[in-house]
CSV table of C-alpha atoms in Angstrom, one decimal:
chain,number,residue,atom,x,y,z
A,1,UNK,CA,-16.6,0.5,2.4
A,2,UNK,CA,-18.0,3.2,4.6
A,3,UNK,CA,-17.0,6.7,3.5
A,4,UNK,CA,-15.6,8.9,6.3
A,5,UNK,CA,-16.2,12.7,6.3
A,6,UNK,CA,-13.9,14.8,8.5
A,7,UNK,CA,-15.5,17.4,10.7
A,8,UNK,CA,-13.9,20.1,8.6
A,9,UNK,CA,-15.8,18.9,5.5
A,10,UNK,CA,-19.0,18.4,7.5
A,11,UNK,CA,-18.8,22.0,9.0
A,12,UNK,CA,-18.1,23.5,5.6
A,13,UNK,CA,-21.0,21.5,4.2
A,14,UNK,CA,-23.4,22.6,6.8
A,15,UNK,CA,-22.3,26.2,6.3
A,16,UNK,CA,-22.9,26.0,2.6
A,17,UNK,CA,-26.3,24.3,3.3
A,18,UNK,CA,-27.1,27.1,5.7
A,19,UNK,CA,-26.3,29.8,3.1
A,20,UNK,CA,-28.2,27.8,0.5
A,21,UNK,CA,-31.3,27.7,2.8
A,22,UNK,CA,-31.0,31.4,3.4
A,23,UNK,CA,-30.9,32.0,-0.4
A,24,UNK,CA,-33.9,29.7,-0.8
A,25,UNK,CA,-35.9,31.6,1.8
A,26,UNK,CA,-35.0,34.9,0.2
A,27,UNK,CA,-36.1,33.5,-3.2
A,28,UNK,CA,-39.4,32.3,-1.7
A,29,UNK,CA,-40.0,35.7,-0.1
A,30,UNK,CA,-39.1,37.4,-3.3
A,31,UNK,CA,-41.5,35.3,-5.4
A,32,UNK,CA,-44.2,35.9,-2.8
A,33,UNK,CA,-43.7,39.6,-2.9
A,34,UNK,CA,-43.1,40.2,-6.5
A,35,UNK,CA,-44.3,37.1,-8.4
A,36,UNK,CA,-42.5,34.3,-10.2
A,37,UNK,CA,-40.6,34.4,-13.5
A,38,UNK,CA,-38.3,36.9,-15.0
A,39,UNK,CA,-41.0,39.7,-15.0
A,40,UNK,CA,-40.9,39.6,-11.2
A,41,UNK,CA,-37.7,41.7,-11.5
A,42,UNK,CA,-39.8,44.6,-12.9
A,43,UNK,CA,-41.8,44.8,-9.6
A,44,UNK,CA,-38.8,44.4,-7.3
A,45,UNK,CA,-36.2,47.1,-6.4
A,46,UNK,CA,-34.3,45.9,-9.4
A,47,UNK,CA,-37.1,47.5,-11.5
A,48,UNK,CA,-36.5,50.8,-9.8
A,49,UNK,CA,-32.8,50.5,-10.9
A,50,UNK,CA,-34.0,50.1,-14.5
A,51,UNK,CA,-36.1,53.3,-14.2
A,52,UNK,CA,-33.0,55.1,-12.7
A,53,UNK,CA,-30.9,53.9,-15.7
A,54,UNK,CA,-33.6,55.2,-18.1
A,55,UNK,CA,-33.6,58.5,-16.3
A,56,UNK,CA,-29.8,58.7,-16.6
A,57,UNK,CA,-30.0,58.1,-20.4
A,58,UNK,CA,-32.8,60.6,-20.6
A,59,UNK,CA,-30.7,63.3,-19.0
A,60,UNK,CA,-27.8,62.4,-21.3
A,61,UNK,CA,-29.9,63.0,-24.4
A,62,UNK,CA,-31.4,66.3,-23.3
A,63,UNK,CA,-30.1,69.2,-25.3
A,64,UNK,CA,-27.9,66.9,-27.4
A,65,UNK,CA,-28.4,66.7,-31.2
A,66,UNK,CA,-30.2,63.5,-32.4
A,67,UNK,CA,-27.2,62.4,-34.5
A,68,UNK,CA,-25.1,62.1,-31.3
A,69,UNK,CA,-27.6,59.7,-29.6
A,70,UNK,CA,-26.0,56.6,-31.2
A,71,UNK,CA,-22.7,57.4,-29.5
A,72,UNK,CA,-24.4,57.9,-26.1
A,73,UNK,CA,-26.3,54.7,-26.3
A,74,UNK,CA,-23.2,52.7,-27.4
A,75,UNK,CA,-21.1,54.2,-24.6
A,76,UNK,CA,-23.7,53.3,-21.9
A,77,UNK,CA,-24.4,50.0,-23.5
A,78,UNK,CA,-20.8,48.9,-23.0
A,79,UNK,CA,-20.9,50.1,-19.4
A,80,UNK,CA,-24.1,48.1,-18.5
A,81,UNK,CA,-23.3,45.1,-20.8
A,82,UNK,CA,-26.4,45.5,-23.1
A,83,UNK,CA,-27.3,47.0,-26.4
A,84,UNK,CA,-29.6,50.0,-26.2
A,85,UNK,CA,-32.2,51.1,-28.8
A,86,UNK,CA,-34.4,54.2,-28.8
A,87,UNK,CA,-37.9,54.2,-30.5
A,88,UNK,CA,-40.8,56.6,-30.6
A,89,UNK,CA,-44.4,55.7,-29.8
A,90,UNK,CA,-44.9,54.8,-33.5
A,91,UNK,CA,-42.1,52.1,-33.4
A,92,UNK,CA,-39.9,54.4,-35.5
A,93,UNK,CA,-36.2,53.8,-34.5
A,94,UNK,CA,-34.5,57.0,-33.4
A,95,UNK,CA,-31.1,55.6,-32.3
A,96,UNK,CA,-29.1,52.4,-31.8
A,97,UNK,CA,-28.0,49.7,-34.3
A,98,UNK,CA,-30.7,48.8,-36.8
A,99,UNK,CA,-32.9,46.0,-35.5
A,100,UNK,CA,-36.1,44.2,-36.5
A,101,UNK,CA,-38.4,44.0,-33.5
A,102,UNK,CA,-39.9,40.6,-32.7
A,103,UNK,CA,-43.6,40.4,-32.4
A,104,UNK,CA,-43.5,39.8,-28.6
A,105,UNK,CA,-41.6,43.1,-28.2
A,106,UNK,CA,-43.9,45.0,-30.5
A,107,UNK,CA,-47.0,43.7,-28.6
A,108,UNK,CA,-45.5,45.0,-25.3
A,109,UNK,CA,-44.6,48.3,-26.9
A,110,UNK,CA,-48.3,48.8,-27.7
A,111,UNK,CA,-49.1,48.9,-24.0
A,112,UNK,CA,-46.4,51.5,-23.2
A,113,UNK,CA,-48.7,54.5,-23.8
A,114,UNK,CA,-49.7,56.1,-20.5
A,115,UNK,CA,-53.2,55.3,-19.3
A,116,UNK,CA,-55.5,58.2,-19.7
A,117,UNK,CA,-53.9,59.8,-22.8
A,118,UNK,CA,-54.6,59.5,-26.5
A,119,UNK,CA,-52.3,60.6,-29.3
A,120,UNK,CA,-52.2,61.4,-33.0
A,121,UNK,CA,-49.0,61.0,-35.0
A,122,UNK,CA,-45.7,62.1,-33.5
A,123,UNK,CA,-45.4,65.8,-33.9
A,124,UNK,CA,-49.0,66.4,-35.2
A,125,UNK,CA,-52.3,67.4,-33.6
A,126,UNK,CA,-53.1,68.4,-30.1
A,127,UNK,CA,-53.1,66.2,-27.0
A,128,UNK,CA,-56.7,65.5,-26.0
A,129,UNK,CA,-57.4,65.1,-22.3
A,130,UNK,CA,-59.6,62.0,-21.6
A,131,UNK,CA,-61.1,60.6,-18.4
A,132,UNK,CA,-58.2,58.6,-16.6
A,133,UNK,CA,-58.7,54.9,-16.0
A,134,UNK,CA,-57.7,53.8,-12.5
A,135,UNK,CA,-54.8,51.3,-12.6
A,136,UNK,CA,-53.3,49.1,-9.9
A,137,UNK,CA,-49.7,49.6,-8.9
A,138,UNK,CA,-48.6,46.5,-10.9
A,139,UNK,CA,-50.5,47.7,-14.0
A,140,UNK,CA,-48.9,51.1,-13.7
A,141,UNK,CA,-45.5,49.5,-13.5
A,142,UNK,CA,-46.3,47.3,-16.5
A,143,UNK,CA,-47.1,50.4,-18.5
A,144,UNK,CA,-43.7,52.0,-17.6
A,145,UNK,CA,-41.4,49.0,-18.3
A,146,UNK,CA,-41.5,45.4,-19.5
A,147,UNK,CA,-39.3,42.3,-19.7
A,148,UNK,CA,-39.8,39.6,-22.3
A,149,UNK,CA,-37.6,36.7,-23.6
A,150,UNK,CA,-37.7,35.8,-27.2
A,151,UNK,CA,-36.7,32.5,-28.7
A,152,UNK,CA,-35.5,33.5,-32.2
A,153,UNK,CA,-33.1,35.0,-31.5
A,154,UNK,CA,-32.8,34.0,-27.9
A,155,UNK,CA,-32.6,37.3,-26.1
A,156,UNK,CA,-33.9,39.2,-23.2
A,157,UNK,CA,-35.7,42.5,-24.1
A,158,UNK,CA,-36.2,45.2,-21.5
A,159,UNK,CA,-38.4,48.1,-22.3
A,160,UNK,CA,-38.3,51.5,-20.5
A,161,UNK,CA,-40.4,54.5,-21.1
A,162,UNK,CA,-38.7,57.9,-21.4
A,163,UNK,CA,-40.7,61.2,-21.3
A,164,UNK,CA,-39.0,64.3,-22.7
A,165,UNK,CA,-40.5,67.7,-23.4
A,166,UNK,CA,-40.4,69.5,-26.7
A,167,UNK,CA,-38.3,72.7,-26.2
A,168,UNK,CA,-40.5,74.6,-28.6
A,169,UNK,CA,-44.0,74.1,-27.1
A,170,UNK,CA,-43.1,72.2,-23.9
A,171,UNK,CA,-45.2,69.3,-25.1
A,172,UNK,CA,-44.3,65.9,-23.6
A,173,UNK,CA,-42.8,63.4,-26.1
A,174,UNK,CA,-42.9,59.8,-25.1
A,175,UNK,CA,-40.0,57.6,-26.3
A,176,UNK,CA,-39.2,53.9,-25.7
A,177,UNK,CA,-35.7,52.8,-24.6
A,178,UNK,CA,-35.0,49.1,-25.3
A,179,UNK,CA,-32.1,47.0,-24.0
A,180,UNK,CA,-31.2,43.5,-25.2
A,181,UNK,CA,-28.9,40.9,-23.7
A,182,UNK,CA,-28.5,37.1,-24.0
A,183,UNK,CA,-27.9,36.7,-20.3
A,184,UNK,CA,-29.3,38.9,-17.5
A,185,UNK,CA,-26.6,37.7,-15.1
A,186,UNK,CA,-23.9,39.2,-17.3
A,187,UNK,CA,-25.3,42.7,-17.3
A,188,UNK,CA,-25.5,45.6,-14.8
A,189,UNK,CA,-29.0,46.5,-15.8
A,190,UNK,CA,-31.0,45.0,-12.9
A,191,UNK,CA,-28.2,44.4,-10.5
A,192,UNK,CA,-24.4,44.6,-10.5
A,193,UNK,CA,-23.3,41.0,-10.1
A,194,UNK,CA,-19.7,42.0,-9.2
A,195,UNK,CA,-20.6,43.7,-5.9
A,196,UNK,CA,-23.2,41.0,-5.1
A,197,UNK,CA,-20.6,38.3,-5.5
A,198,UNK,CA,-18.1,40.3,-3.5
A,199,UNK,CA,-20.6,40.7,-0.7
A,200,UNK,CA,-21.5,37.0,-0.8
A,201,UNK,CA,-17.8,36.0,-0.8
A,202,UNK,CA,-17.2,38.4,2.1
A,203,UNK,CA,-20.0,36.9,4.1
A,204,UNK,CA,-18.7,33.4,3.4
A,205,UNK,CA,-15.1,34.3,4.4
A,206,UNK,CA,-16.2,36.1,7.5
A,207,UNK,CA,-18.3,33.0,8.4
A,208,UNK,CA,-15.3,30.8,7.9
A,209,UNK,CA,-13.0,33.0,9.9
A,210,UNK,CA,-15.6,33.2,12.7
A,211,UNK,CA,-16.2,29.5,12.9
A,212,UNK,CA,-12.8,28.2,12.1
A,213,UNK,CA,-11.1,28.7,15.5
A,214,UNK,CA,-14.1,26.9,17.2
A,215,UNK,CA,-14.1,24.0,14.7
A,216,UNK,CA,-10.3,23.7,14.9
A,217,UNK,CA,-10.2,23.5,18.7
A,218,UNK,CA,-12.9,20.8,18.6
A,219,UNK,CA,-11.3,18.7,15.8
A,220,UNK,CA,-7.9,19.1,17.4
A,221,UNK,CA,-9.2,17.9,20.7
A,222,UNK,CA,-11.0,14.9,19.1
A,223,UNK,CA,-7.9,14.1,17.1
A,224,UNK,CA,-5.9,14.0,20.3
A,225,UNK,CA,-8.5,11.8,22.0
A,226,UNK,CA,-8.5,9.4,19.0
A,227,UNK,CA,-4.7,9.2,19.1
A,228,UNK,CA,-4.6,8.7,22.8
A,229,UNK,CA,-7.2,5.9,22.8
A,230,UNK,CA,-5.4,4.2,20.0
A,231,UNK,CA,-2.2,4.3,22.0
A,232,UNK,CA,-4.0,3.0,25.1
A,233,UNK,CA,-5.5,0.2,22.9
A,234,UNK,CA,-1.9,-0.7,21.9
A,235,UNK,CA,-0.9,-1.1,25.5
A,236,UNK,CA,0.7,2.3,26.1
A,237,UNK,CA,-1.1,3.0,29.4
A,238,UNK,CA,1.2,5.9,30.3
A,239,UNK,CA,-0.5,8.0,27.7
A,240,UNK,CA,-2.1,11.2,29.1
A,241,UNK,CA,-4.2,14.0,27.6
A,242,UNK,CA,-4.3,17.7,28.2
A,243,UNK,CA,-7.3,18.5,30.4
A,244,UNK,CA,-7.2,22.3,30.4
A,245,UNK,CA,-10.5,22.5,28.6
A,246,UNK,CA,-13.5,23.2,30.8
A,247,UNK,CA,-16.2,21.8,28.5
A,248,UNK,CA,-17.5,18.2,27.8
A,249,UNK,CA,-14.4,17.4,25.8
A,250,UNK,CA,-12.2,18.3,28.7
A,251,UNK,CA,-14.3,16.0,31.0
A,252,UNK,CA,-14.0,13.2,28.4
A,253,UNK,CA,-10.2,13.7,28.3
A,254,UNK,CA,-10.1,13.6,32.1
A,255,UNK,CA,-12.1,10.3,32.0
A,256,UNK,CA,-9.7,8.9,29.5
A,257,UNK,CA,-6.7,9.8,31.7
A,258,UNK,CA,-8.4,8.1,34.7
A,259,UNK,CA,-9.1,5.0,32.6
A,260,UNK,CA,-5.5,4.9,31.3
A,261,UNK,CA,-4.2,5.3,34.9
A,262,UNK,CA,-6.4,2.5,36.2
A,263,UNK,CA,-5.5,0.2,33.3
A,264,UNK,CA,-1.8,0.9,33.9
A,265,UNK,CA,-2.2,0.0,37.6
A,266,UNK,CA,-4.1,-3.2,36.7
A,267,UNK,CA,-1.6,-4.4,34.1
A,268,UNK,CA,1.4,-3.5,36.3
A,269,UNK,CA,-0.3,-5.2,39.3
A,270,UNK,CA,-1.0,-8.3,37.1
A,271,UNK,CA,2.7,-8.5,36.0
A,272,UNK,CA,3.9,-8.0,39.5
A,273,UNK,CA,1.5,-10.7,40.7
A,274,UNK,CA,2.7,-13.1,38.0
A,275,UNK,CA,6.3,-12.3,38.9
A,276,UNK,CA,5.7,-12.8,42.6
A,277,UNK,CA,4.0,-16.2,41.9
A,278,UNK,CA,6.8,-17.3,39.6
A,279,UNK,CA,9.4,-16.2,42.1
A,280,UNK,CA,7.7,-18.1,44.9
A,281,UNK,CA,7.4,-21.2,42.7
A,282,UNK,CA,11.2,-21.3,42.0
A,283,UNK,CA,12.1,-22.6,45.5
A,284,UNK,CA,9.7,-25.7,45.5
A,285,UNK,CA,10.6,-26.5,41.9
A,286,UNK,CA,14.3,-26.4,42.8
A,287,UNK,CA,13.6,-28.7,45.8
A,288,UNK,CA,11.7,-31.0,43.4
A,289,UNK,CA,14.7,-31.2,41.1
A,290,UNK,CA,17.1,-32.0,43.9
A,291,UNK,CA,14.7,-34.7,45.2
A,292,UNK,CA,14.5,-36.2,41.7
A,293,UNK,CA,18.3,-36.3,41.6
A,294,UNK,CA,18.4,-38.1,44.9
A,295,UNK,CA,15.5,-40.5,43.9
A,296,UNK,CA,17.2,-41.3,40.6
A,297,UNK,CA,20.4,-42.1,42.4
A,298,UNK,CA,18.7,-44.6,44.7
A,299,UNK,CA,15.9,-45.8,42.5
A,300,UNK,CA,15.5,-49.1,40.9
A,301,UNK,CA,15.2,-49.8,37.2
A,302,UNK,CA,11.4,-50.2,37.5
A,303,UNK,CA,11.2,-46.6,38.8
A,304,UNK,CA,13.2,-45.0,35.9
A,305,UNK,CA,10.2,-44.4,33.7
A,306,UNK,CA,8.2,-42.8,36.5
A,307,UNK,CA,11.1,-40.7,37.4
A,308,UNK,CA,11.6,-39.6,33.8
A,309,UNK,CA,7.9,-38.6,33.5
A,310,UNK,CA,8.2,-36.6,36.7
A,311,UNK,CA,11.4,-34.9,35.5
A,312,UNK,CA,9.6,-33.9,32.3
A,313,UNK,CA,6.8,-32.3,34.2
A,314,UNK,CA,9.2,-30.5,36.5
A,315,UNK,CA,11.1,-29.2,33.4
A,316,UNK,CA,7.8,-27.9,31.9
A,317,UNK,CA,7.0,-26.1,35.2
A,318,UNK,CA,10.5,-24.6,35.3
A,319,UNK,CA,10.2,-23.3,31.7
A,320,UNK,CA,6.8,-21.8,32.5
A,321,UNK,CA,8.2,-20.1,35.6
A,322,UNK,CA,11.1,-18.7,33.6
A,323,UNK,CA,8.8,-17.3,31.0
A,324,UNK,CA,6.5,-15.8,33.6
A,325,UNK,CA,9.6,-14.1,35.2
A,326,UNK,CA,10.8,-12.8,31.8
A,327,UNK,CA,7.4,-11.4,31.0
A,328,UNK,CA,7.0,-9.7,34.4
A,329,UNK,CA,10.6,-8.3,34.3
A,330,UNK,CA,10.2,-7.0,30.8
A,331,UNK,CA,7.0,-5.1,31.7
A,332,UNK,CA,8.2,-3.8,35.0
A,333,UNK,CA,11.8,-3.0,34.2
A,334,UNK,CA,10.9,-1.5,30.9
A,335,UNK,CA,9.5,1.6,32.6
A,336,UNK,CA,12.8,2.4,34.4
A,337,UNK,CA,15.5,1.6,31.8
A,338,UNK,CA,17.7,4.1,30.3
A,339,UNK,CA,17.7,3.9,26.5
A,340,UNK,CA,21.1,4.2,24.8
A,341,UNK,CA,22.5,3.6,21.3
A,342,UNK,CA,22.8,-0.1,20.5
A,343,UNK,CA,24.5,-1.7,17.5
A,344,UNK,CA,21.8,-4.1,16.3
A,345,UNK,CA,24.0,-6.5,14.4
A,346,UNK,CA,25.9,-8.1,17.3
A,347,UNK,CA,22.7,-8.3,19.3
A,348,UNK,CA,21.0,-10.3,16.6
A,349,UNK,CA,24.0,-12.7,16.1
A,350,UNK,CA,24.2,-13.2,19.9
A,351,UNK,CA,20.5,-14.1,20.0
A,352,UNK,CA,21.0,-16.6,17.1
A,353,UNK,CA,24.0,-18.2,18.8
A,354,UNK,CA,21.9,-18.6,22.0
A,355,UNK,CA,19.4,-20.9,20.4
A,356,UNK,CA,22.2,-23.0,18.7
A,357,UNK,CA,20.6,-22.8,15.3
A,358,UNK,CA,22.9,-20.7,13.2
A,359,UNK,CA,22.7,-23.0,10.2
A,360,UNK,CA,18.9,-22.5,10.1
A,361,UNK,CA,18.8,-18.7,10.1
A,362,UNK,CA,20.2,-16.5,7.3
A,363,UNK,CA,21.2,-13.0,8.5
A,364,UNK,CA,21.4,-9.9,6.3
A,365,UNK,CA,22.1,-7.0,8.8
A,366,UNK,CA,24.4,-4.0,8.2
A,367,UNK,CA,27.2,-3.4,10.7
A,368,UNK,CA,26.5,0.2,11.3
A,369,UNK,CA,22.8,0.1,12.1
A,370,UNK,CA,22.3,1.7,15.5
A,371,UNK,CA,19.0,1.9,17.4
A,372,UNK,CA,17.8,3.5,20.6
A,373,UNK,CA,17.1,0.8,23.1
A,374,UNK,CA,18.3,-1.6,25.8
A,375,UNK,CA,20.7,-4.5,24.9
A,376,UNK,CA,19.2,-7.0,27.3
A,377,UNK,CA,15.6,-6.3,26.3
A,378,UNK,CA,16.4,-6.4,22.6
A,379,UNK,CA,18.3,-9.6,22.9
A,380,UNK,CA,15.4,-11.2,24.8
A,381,UNK,CA,13.0,-10.1,22.1
A,382,UNK,CA,15.1,-11.4,19.2
A,383,UNK,CA,15.7,-14.7,21.1
A,384,UNK,CA,12.0,-15.3,21.4
A,385,UNK,CA,11.3,-14.5,17.8
A,386,UNK,CA,14.1,-16.8,16.5
A,387,UNK,CA,13.1,-19.6,18.9
A,388,UNK,CA,9.5,-19.5,17.7
A,389,UNK,CA,10.6,-19.5,14.0
A,390,UNK,CA,12.8,-22.5,14.6
A,391,UNK,CA,10.2,-24.3,16.6
A,392,UNK,CA,7.3,-23.9,14.1
A,393,UNK,CA,9.0,-23.4,10.7
A,394,UNK,CA,12.5,-25.0,10.7
A,395,UNK,CA,11.4,-28.0,8.7
A,396,UNK,CA,9.5,-25.9,6.0
A,397,UNK,CA,12.3,-23.8,4.6
A,398,UNK,CA,14.8,-21.1,5.3
A,399,UNK,CA,14.4,-18.5,8.0
A,400,UNK,CA,15.8,-15.1,7.1
A,401,UNK,CA,16.6,-12.0,9.2
A,402,UNK,CA,16.9,-8.7,7.4
A,403,UNK,CA,17.6,-5.2,8.8
A,404,UNK,CA,17.6,-1.9,7.0
A,405,UNK,CA,17.3,1.7,7.8
A,406,UNK,CA,14.2,3.8,6.9
A,407,UNK,CA,13.0,7.3,7.3
A,408,UNK,CA,11.4,6.4,10.6
A,409,UNK,CA,14.2,4.3,12.1
A,410,UNK,CA,15.5,0.8,11.7
A,411,UNK,CA,13.3,-2.1,10.6
A,412,UNK,CA,14.2,-5.7,11.5
A,413,UNK,CA,12.2,-8.4,9.7
A,414,UNK,CA,12.2,-12.1,10.4
A,415,UNK,CA,10.6,-14.3,7.8
A,416,UNK,CA,9.9,-18.0,7.7
A,417,UNK,CA,8.1,-20.5,5.4
A,418,UNK,CA,6.1,-22.2,8.0
A,419,UNK,CA,2.3,-22.7,8.2
A,420,UNK,CA,1.7,-19.2,9.6
A,421,UNK,CA,-1.4,-18.6,11.8
A,422,UNK,CA,-5.1,-18.2,11.1
A,423,UNK,CA,-5.9,-14.7,9.9
A,424,UNK,CA,-8.4,-14.1,12.7
A,425,UNK,CA,-5.5,-14.8,15.2
A,426,UNK,CA,-3.1,-12.2,13.9
A,427,UNK,CA,-4.5,-9.3,16.0
A,428,UNK,CA,-4.4,-11.5,19.1
A,429,UNK,CA,-0.7,-12.4,18.8
A,430,UNK,CA,1.3,-10.7,21.5
A,431,UNK,CA,-1.5,-11.1,24.1
A,432,UNK,CA,-0.3,-12.9,27.3
A,433,UNK,CA,-1.1,-16.7,27.3
A,434,UNK,CA,-2.8,-16.5,23.8
A,435,UNK,CA,-2.1,-19.4,21.5
A,436,UNK,CA,-3.8,-20.0,18.1
A,437,UNK,CA,-4.2,-23.7,18.9
A,438,UNK,CA,-7.4,-24.2,20.9
A,439,UNK,CA,-6.1,-27.5,22.3
A,440,UNK,CA,-3.1,-25.8,23.9
A,441,UNK,CA,-1.3,-29.1,23.8
A,442,UNK,CA,2.3,-29.3,25.1
A,443,UNK,CA,3.5,-30.8,21.8
A,444,UNK,CA,2.2,-27.8,19.7
A,445,UNK,CA,4.1,-25.0,21.5
A,446,UNK,CA,4.8,-23.1,24.6
A,447,UNK,CA,2.4,-21.3,27.0
A,448,UNK,CA,1.7,-18.2,24.8
A,449,UNK,CA,4.2,-15.8,26.3
A,450,UNK,CA,6.9,-15.7,23.6
A,451,UNK,CA,5.4,-12.9,21.5
A,452,UNK,CA,4.0,-11.2,24.6
A,453,UNK,CA,7.6,-10.9,25.9
A,454,UNK,CA,8.7,-9.6,22.5
A,455,UNK,CA,6.0,-7.0,22.4
A,456,UNK,CA,6.7,-5.8,26.0
A,457,UNK,CA,10.5,-5.6,25.4
A,458,UNK,CA,10.2,-3.7,22.0
A,459,UNK,CA,7.6,-1.3,23.4
A,460,UNK,CA,9.9,-0.6,26.4
A,461,UNK,CA,12.5,0.5,23.7
A,462,UNK,CA,9.8,2.8,22.1
A,463,UNK,CA,9.5,0.4,19.2
A,464,UNK,CA,6.5,-1.3,17.4
A,465,UNK,CA,5.9,-4.9,16.6
A,466,UNK,CA,4.0,-6.0,13.4
A,467,UNK,CA,3.1,-9.6,12.7
A,468,UNK,CA,1.6,-10.7,9.4
A,469,UNK,CA,1.1,-13.8,7.3
A,470,UNK,CA,3.2,-14.3,4.1
A,471,UNK,CA,1.9,-15.5,0.8
A,472,UNK,CA,1.6,-18.3,-0.2
A,473,UNK,CA,2.7,-19.4,3.3
A,474,UNK,CA,4.9,-18.3,6.2
A,475,UNK,CA,5.0,-15.7,8.9
A,476,UNK,CA,6.7,-12.3,9.1
A,477,UNK,CA,7.6,-10.5,12.3
A,478,UNK,CA,8.7,-6.9,11.9
A,479,UNK,CA,10.3,-4.8,14.6
A,480,UNK,CA,10.3,-1.0,14.0
A,481,UNK,CA,13.0,0.6,16.2
A,482,UNK,CA,14.1,4.2,16.6
A,483,UNK,CA,17.4,4.9,14.9
A,484,UNK,CA,20.2,6.5,16.9
A,485,UNK,CA,23.5,7.8,15.5
A,486,UNK,CA,26.5,6.2,17.2
A,487,UNK,CA,29.1,8.2,18.9
A,488,UNK,CA,32.8,7.3,18.9
A,489,UNK,CA,32.5,6.1,22.5
A,490,UNK,CA,29.5,3.9,21.7
A,491,UNK,CA,31.2,2.3,18.7
A,492,UNK,CA,33.5,0.4,21.0
A,493,UNK,CA,30.7,-1.2,23.0
A,494,UNK,CA,31.2,-5.0,22.8
A,495,UNK,CA,28.4,-7.4,21.8
A,496,UNK,CA,26.1,-8.2,24.8
A,497,UNK,CA,26.5,-11.5,26.5
A,498,UNK,CA,23.8,-14.1,26.3
A,499,UNK,CA,20.9,-13.6,28.8
A,500,UNK,CA,18.0,-15.8,29.8
A,501,UNK,CA,14.6,-15.0,28.3
């Protein structure tokens, strides 16, 4: 089964793909500029944020007694989502929770001394000036901060160098600020995820709001086109589309309107043509019938068989002409009728009485079911349905007619236990002159206009016809009609008289 993706889903998918490609391009440019891996953050603007945070903590500790440093580191650690530690250049811990430094961190700490300086022990000796060693920008950054990930325990360690000056002799003292976290994305050390997510969400929502009206107008227009073409395919050639759009979709809608109008003219012309032919054939057929009556009155016994065969042919011609007239009238008059409230129960019973097969058809119809329609057209439709059921399935079992109200209107279902029709023929039933039997023999049925008349009459009453096979055998014809509440005046309408189909 082929999976269908609505345009809305496709548009959102392309938007997400677009944002993902932009993120990928940004990541590639970032890696090209600053390198790959977690240490690339040190050489990006995020590394400058780390230096700025180290400067803030340096300013917080200036002029504050050493015993208060733990509180300062704890307070700022909660704010940034990390744990801060402060060490001197000899790996002696000055502040922060007691911790054992992993070997990887200790190795990076050894490189944190500024290039070009040599030291004795902390607080002893004099600083000796040596010849500075030229360093690249990346090497200078690596001597100011580092980022390493340890396995046991699995933590990220960020090292930042802090330089303070001894207030007694104004000598620089170099300290090391460490920060640990199990997940860089849950901290504010390199970047504040909250504002970034807010910006990303804002960009996404703005993109949605910007594109949604455009996508909605397109999908709405295509939905209208799909609905209209389906209605035209069902024979509703009076369907028209709004053509106010000035783009390609508007041109397509105009083309659909032109196509529907031409199809309506073709079909109406065809029905009028059939009606005109049938009407013109009525006179010669009537004269043939009169001639047969005269011939039979004066004919000999040897001519009786020939006259009987001729009468049968004339009868078939007369039946065909009547069905052509009924089909033509149903299609032409259906456009001009005034739909009113019709009690469906007397219409069904009148149609059953008309075919003289009351004992073959079981009826289960409520007395207060009222539909919107035309009495003559509805009786003609029911008469053809019941006649077909009796013709093809009367010998195979009961024929039932059931009507009930639903949320969408009134549903009238006729079921039989006959042979049904081939599955491939179901969709063609209702087409003029279509018969499932390829031979089209006279003994196997009519001329293929029965269900076509039913479909035309029901659609003229704004209803729908569904035909389906039953299991294990049989055929089911379902008429879905619009319900209409009856008024007190309409409740006194008598049952319609029998009409010819």
